[in-house]
PDB file of C-alpha atoms in Angstrom:
ATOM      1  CA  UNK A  30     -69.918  20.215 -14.882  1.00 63.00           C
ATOM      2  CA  UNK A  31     -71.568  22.259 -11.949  1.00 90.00           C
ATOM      3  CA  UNK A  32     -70.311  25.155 -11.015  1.00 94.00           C
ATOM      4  CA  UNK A  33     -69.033  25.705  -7.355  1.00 96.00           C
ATOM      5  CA  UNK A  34     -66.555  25.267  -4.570  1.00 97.00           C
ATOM      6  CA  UNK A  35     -66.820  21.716  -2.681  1.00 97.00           C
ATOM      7  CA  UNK A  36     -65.181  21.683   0.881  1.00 97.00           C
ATOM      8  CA  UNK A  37     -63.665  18.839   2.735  1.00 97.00           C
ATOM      9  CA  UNK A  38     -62.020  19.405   6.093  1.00 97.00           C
ATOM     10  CA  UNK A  39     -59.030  17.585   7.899  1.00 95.00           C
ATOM     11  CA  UNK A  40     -59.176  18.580  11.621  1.00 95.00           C
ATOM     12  CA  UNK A  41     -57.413  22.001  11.163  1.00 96.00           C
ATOM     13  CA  UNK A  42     -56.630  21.682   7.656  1.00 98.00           C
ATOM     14  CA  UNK A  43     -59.246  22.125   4.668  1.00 98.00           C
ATOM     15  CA  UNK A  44     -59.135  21.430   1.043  1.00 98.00           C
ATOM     16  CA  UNK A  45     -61.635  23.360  -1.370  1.00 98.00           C
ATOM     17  CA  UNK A  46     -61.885  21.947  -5.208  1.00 97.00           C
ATOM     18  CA  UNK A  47     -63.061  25.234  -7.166  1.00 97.00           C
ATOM     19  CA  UNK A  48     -65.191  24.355 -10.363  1.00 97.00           C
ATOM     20  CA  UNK A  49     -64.694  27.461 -12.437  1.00 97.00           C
ATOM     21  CA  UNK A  50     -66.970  28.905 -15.393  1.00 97.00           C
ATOM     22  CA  UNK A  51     -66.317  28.645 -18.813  1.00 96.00           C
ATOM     23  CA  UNK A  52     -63.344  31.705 -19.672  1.00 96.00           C
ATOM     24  CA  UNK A  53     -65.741  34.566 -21.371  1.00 97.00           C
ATOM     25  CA  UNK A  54     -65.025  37.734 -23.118  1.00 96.00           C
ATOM     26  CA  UNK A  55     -66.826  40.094 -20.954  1.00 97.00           C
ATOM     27  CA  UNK A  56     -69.557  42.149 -22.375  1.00 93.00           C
ATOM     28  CA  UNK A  57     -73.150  43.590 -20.515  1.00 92.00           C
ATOM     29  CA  UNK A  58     -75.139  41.844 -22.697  1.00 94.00           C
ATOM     30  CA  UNK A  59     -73.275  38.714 -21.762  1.00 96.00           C
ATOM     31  CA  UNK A  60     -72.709  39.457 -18.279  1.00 97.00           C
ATOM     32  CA  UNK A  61     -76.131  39.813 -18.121  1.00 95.00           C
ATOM     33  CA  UNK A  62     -77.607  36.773 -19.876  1.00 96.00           C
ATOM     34  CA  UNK A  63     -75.445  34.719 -18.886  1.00 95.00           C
ATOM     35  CA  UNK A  64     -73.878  35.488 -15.173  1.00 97.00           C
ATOM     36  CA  UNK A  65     -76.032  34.386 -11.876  1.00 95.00           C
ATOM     37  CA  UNK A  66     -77.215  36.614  -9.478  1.00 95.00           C
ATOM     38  CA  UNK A  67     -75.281  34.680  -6.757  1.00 96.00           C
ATOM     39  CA  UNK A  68     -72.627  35.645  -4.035  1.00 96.00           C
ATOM     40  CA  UNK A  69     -69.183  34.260  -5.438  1.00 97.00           C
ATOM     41  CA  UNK A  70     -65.636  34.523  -6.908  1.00 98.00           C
ATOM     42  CA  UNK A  71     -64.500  36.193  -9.765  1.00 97.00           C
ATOM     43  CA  UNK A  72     -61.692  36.805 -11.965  1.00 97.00           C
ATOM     44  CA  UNK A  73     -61.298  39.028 -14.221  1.00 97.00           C
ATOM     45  CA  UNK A  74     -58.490  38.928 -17.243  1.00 96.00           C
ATOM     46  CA  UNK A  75     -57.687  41.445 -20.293  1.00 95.00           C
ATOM     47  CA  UNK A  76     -55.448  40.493 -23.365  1.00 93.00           C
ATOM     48  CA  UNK A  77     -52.299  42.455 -24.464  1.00 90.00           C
ATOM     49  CA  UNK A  78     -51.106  43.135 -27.914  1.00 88.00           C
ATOM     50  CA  UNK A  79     -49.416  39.410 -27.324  1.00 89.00           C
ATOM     51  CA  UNK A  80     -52.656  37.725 -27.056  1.00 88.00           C
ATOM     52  CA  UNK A  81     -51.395  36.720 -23.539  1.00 90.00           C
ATOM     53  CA  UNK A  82     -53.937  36.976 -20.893  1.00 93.00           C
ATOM     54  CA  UNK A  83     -52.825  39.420 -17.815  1.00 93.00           C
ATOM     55  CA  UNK A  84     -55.028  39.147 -14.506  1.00 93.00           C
ATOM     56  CA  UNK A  85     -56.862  42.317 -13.784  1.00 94.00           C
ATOM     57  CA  UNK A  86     -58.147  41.516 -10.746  1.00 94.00           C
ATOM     58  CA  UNK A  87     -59.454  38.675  -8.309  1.00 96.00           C
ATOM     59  CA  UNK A  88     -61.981  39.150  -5.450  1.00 96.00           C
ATOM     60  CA  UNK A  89     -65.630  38.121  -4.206  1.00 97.00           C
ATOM     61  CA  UNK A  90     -68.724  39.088  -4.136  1.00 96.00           C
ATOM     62  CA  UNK A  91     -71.903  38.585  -1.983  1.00 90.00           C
ATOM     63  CA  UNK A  92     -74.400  41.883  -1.871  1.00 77.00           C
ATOM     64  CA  UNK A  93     -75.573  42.471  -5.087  1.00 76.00           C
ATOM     65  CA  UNK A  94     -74.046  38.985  -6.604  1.00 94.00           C
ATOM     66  CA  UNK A  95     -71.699  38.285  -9.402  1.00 97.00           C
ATOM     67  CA  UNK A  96     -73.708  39.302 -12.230  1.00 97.00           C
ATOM     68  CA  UNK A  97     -73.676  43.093 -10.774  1.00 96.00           C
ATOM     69  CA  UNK A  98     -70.269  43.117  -9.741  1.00 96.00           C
ATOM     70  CA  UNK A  99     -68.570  41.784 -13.237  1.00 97.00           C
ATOM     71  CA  UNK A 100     -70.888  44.028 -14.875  1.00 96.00           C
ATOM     72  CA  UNK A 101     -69.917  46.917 -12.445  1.00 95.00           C
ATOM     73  CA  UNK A 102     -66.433  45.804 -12.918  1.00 96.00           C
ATOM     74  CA  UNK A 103     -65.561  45.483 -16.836  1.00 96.00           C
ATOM     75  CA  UNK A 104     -67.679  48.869 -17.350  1.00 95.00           C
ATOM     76  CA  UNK A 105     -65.184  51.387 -17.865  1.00 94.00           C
ATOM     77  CA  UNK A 106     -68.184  54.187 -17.286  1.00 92.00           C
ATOM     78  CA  UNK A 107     -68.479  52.795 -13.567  1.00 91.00           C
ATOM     79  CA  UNK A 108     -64.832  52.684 -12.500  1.00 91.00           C
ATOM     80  CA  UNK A 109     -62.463  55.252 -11.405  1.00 91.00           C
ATOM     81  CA  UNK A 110     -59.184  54.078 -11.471  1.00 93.00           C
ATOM     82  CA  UNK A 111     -57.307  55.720 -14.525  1.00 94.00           C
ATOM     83  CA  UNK A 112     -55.421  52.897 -14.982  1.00 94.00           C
ATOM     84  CA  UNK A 113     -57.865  50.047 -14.644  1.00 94.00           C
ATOM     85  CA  UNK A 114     -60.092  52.376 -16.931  1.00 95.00           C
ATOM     86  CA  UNK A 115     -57.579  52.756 -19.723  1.00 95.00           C
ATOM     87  CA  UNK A 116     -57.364  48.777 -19.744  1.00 95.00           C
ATOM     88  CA  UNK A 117     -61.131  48.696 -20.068  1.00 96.00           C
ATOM     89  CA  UNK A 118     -61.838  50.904 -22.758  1.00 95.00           C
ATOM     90  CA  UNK A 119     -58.690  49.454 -24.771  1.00 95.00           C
ATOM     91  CA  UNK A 120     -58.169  46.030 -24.436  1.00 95.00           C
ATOM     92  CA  UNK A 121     -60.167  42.578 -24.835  1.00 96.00           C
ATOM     93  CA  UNK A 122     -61.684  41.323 -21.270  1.00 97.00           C
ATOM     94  CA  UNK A 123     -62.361  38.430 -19.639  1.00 97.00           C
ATOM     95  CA  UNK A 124     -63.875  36.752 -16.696  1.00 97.00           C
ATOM     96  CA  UNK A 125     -64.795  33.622 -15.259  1.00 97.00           C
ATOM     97  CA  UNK A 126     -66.354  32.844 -11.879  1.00 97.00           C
ATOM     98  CA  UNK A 127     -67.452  30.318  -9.313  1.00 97.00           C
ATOM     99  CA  UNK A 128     -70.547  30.767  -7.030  1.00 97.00           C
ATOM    100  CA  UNK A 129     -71.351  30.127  -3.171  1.00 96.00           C
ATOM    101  CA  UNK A 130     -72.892  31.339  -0.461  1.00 92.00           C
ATOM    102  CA  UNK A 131     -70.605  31.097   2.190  1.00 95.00           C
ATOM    103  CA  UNK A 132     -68.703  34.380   3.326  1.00 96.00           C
ATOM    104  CA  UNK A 133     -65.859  32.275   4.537  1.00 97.00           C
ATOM    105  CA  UNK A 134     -65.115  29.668   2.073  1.00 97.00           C
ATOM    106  CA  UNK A 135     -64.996  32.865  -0.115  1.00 97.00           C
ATOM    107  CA  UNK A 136     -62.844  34.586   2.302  1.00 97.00           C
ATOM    108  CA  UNK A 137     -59.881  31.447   2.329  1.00 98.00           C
ATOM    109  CA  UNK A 138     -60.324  30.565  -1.452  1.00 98.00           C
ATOM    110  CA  UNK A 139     -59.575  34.355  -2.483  1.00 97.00           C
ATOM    111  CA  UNK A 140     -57.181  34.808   0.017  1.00 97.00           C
ATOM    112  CA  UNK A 141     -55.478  31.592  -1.025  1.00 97.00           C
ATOM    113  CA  UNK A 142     -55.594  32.938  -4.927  1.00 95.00           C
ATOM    114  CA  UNK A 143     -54.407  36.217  -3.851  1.00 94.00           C
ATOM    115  CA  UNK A 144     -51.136  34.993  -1.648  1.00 94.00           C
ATOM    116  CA  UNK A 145     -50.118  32.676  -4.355  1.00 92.00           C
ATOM    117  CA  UNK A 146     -50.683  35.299  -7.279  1.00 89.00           C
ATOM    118  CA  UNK A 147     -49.280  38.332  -5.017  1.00 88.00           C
ATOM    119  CA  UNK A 148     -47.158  36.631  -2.670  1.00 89.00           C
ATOM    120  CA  UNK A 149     -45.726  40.225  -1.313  1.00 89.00           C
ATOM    121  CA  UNK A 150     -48.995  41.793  -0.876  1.00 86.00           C
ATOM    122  CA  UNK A 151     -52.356  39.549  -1.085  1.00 87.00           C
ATOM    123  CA  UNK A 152     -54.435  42.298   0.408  1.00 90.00           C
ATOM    124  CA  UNK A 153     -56.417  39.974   1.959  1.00 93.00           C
ATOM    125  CA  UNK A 154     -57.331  37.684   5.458  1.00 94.00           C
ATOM    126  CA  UNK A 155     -58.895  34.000   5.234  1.00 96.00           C
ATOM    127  CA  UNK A 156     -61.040  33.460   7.670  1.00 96.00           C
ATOM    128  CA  UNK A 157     -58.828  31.946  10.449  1.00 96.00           C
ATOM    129  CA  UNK A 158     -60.718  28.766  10.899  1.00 97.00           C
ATOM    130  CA  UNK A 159     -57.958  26.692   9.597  1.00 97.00           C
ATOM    131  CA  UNK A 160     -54.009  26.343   9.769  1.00 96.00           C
ATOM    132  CA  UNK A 161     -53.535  25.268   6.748  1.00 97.00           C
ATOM    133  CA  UNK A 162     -55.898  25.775   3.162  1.00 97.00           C
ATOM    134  CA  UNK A 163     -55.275  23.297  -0.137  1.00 97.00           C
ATOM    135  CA  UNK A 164     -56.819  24.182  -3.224  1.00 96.00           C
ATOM    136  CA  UNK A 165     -57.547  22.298  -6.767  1.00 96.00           C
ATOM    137  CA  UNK A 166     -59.172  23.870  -9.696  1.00 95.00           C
ATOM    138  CA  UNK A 167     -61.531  22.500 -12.352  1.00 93.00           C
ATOM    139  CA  UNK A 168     -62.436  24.280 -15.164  1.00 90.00           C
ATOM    140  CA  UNK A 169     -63.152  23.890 -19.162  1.00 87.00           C
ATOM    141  CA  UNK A 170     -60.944  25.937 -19.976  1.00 82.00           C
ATOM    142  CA  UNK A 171     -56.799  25.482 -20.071  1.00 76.00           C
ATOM    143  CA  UNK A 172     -56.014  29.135 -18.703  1.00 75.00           C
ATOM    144  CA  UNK A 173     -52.576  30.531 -18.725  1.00 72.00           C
ATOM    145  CA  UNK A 174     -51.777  33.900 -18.035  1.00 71.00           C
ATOM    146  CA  UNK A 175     -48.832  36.492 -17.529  1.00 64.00           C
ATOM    147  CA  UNK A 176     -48.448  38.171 -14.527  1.00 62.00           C
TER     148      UNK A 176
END
């Protein structure tokens, strides 16, 4: 399976299919081996005392490419939220990701993620080419998680 986000438009409608990594427990020595130097989408999990994976956090990435930023991210030396550091330094992580290049698929597949996730609050703007974004994820993993 390649990894990526295919796009097919519908006059002012678009549909992105999302081909996701395989789920990995985040380490630098994996992140590093194993995580392209690419522009992309990440997400990043950590397990609770239920084994029951809890989303951390979603977002993109195109200076410095996903193998900085997930390292960057799951480092709890390089962060400086309490809380998000607390979760690092005490709880199993894990991320997957998809890579492209373009700025603006990135911008309407993470805001799509982010306003069904955080319906109240996505945080985020697509990139206003389209009235209406449809997504469909691939990946080798069956992923369920608690918010």
């Amino acid at each position: 399976m390649e990894l990526g986000i295919t796009v097919r438009e519908w006059g002012k409608d678009v549909f992105y299919f999302v081909r996701w990594s395989p789920l990995t427990l985040a380490d630098r020595w994996t992140i590093n081996a194993k995580v392209p130097a690419v522009g992309g989408i990440y997400e990043i999990y950590w397990k609770d005392d239920h084994n029951h994976l809890r989303m951390l956090m979603v977002g993109n990435t195109h200076y410095g490419g996903l193998r900085s930023e997930l390292r960057r991210l799951t480092d709890p030396e390089l962060i400086h939220n309490p809380q998000v550091v607390r979760i690092l330094e005490n709880e199993e992580i894990w991320f997957r990701y998809t890579p492209t290049d373009s700025v603006a698929v990135m911008d309407d597949v993470v805001w799509f993620f982010r306003k069904t996730y955080f319906p109240e609050n996505p945080g985020v703007s697509h990139s206003g080419r389209y009235e209406r974004i449809f997504m469909k994820e691939s990946a080798p993993d069956n992923l369920i998680w608690v918010p």
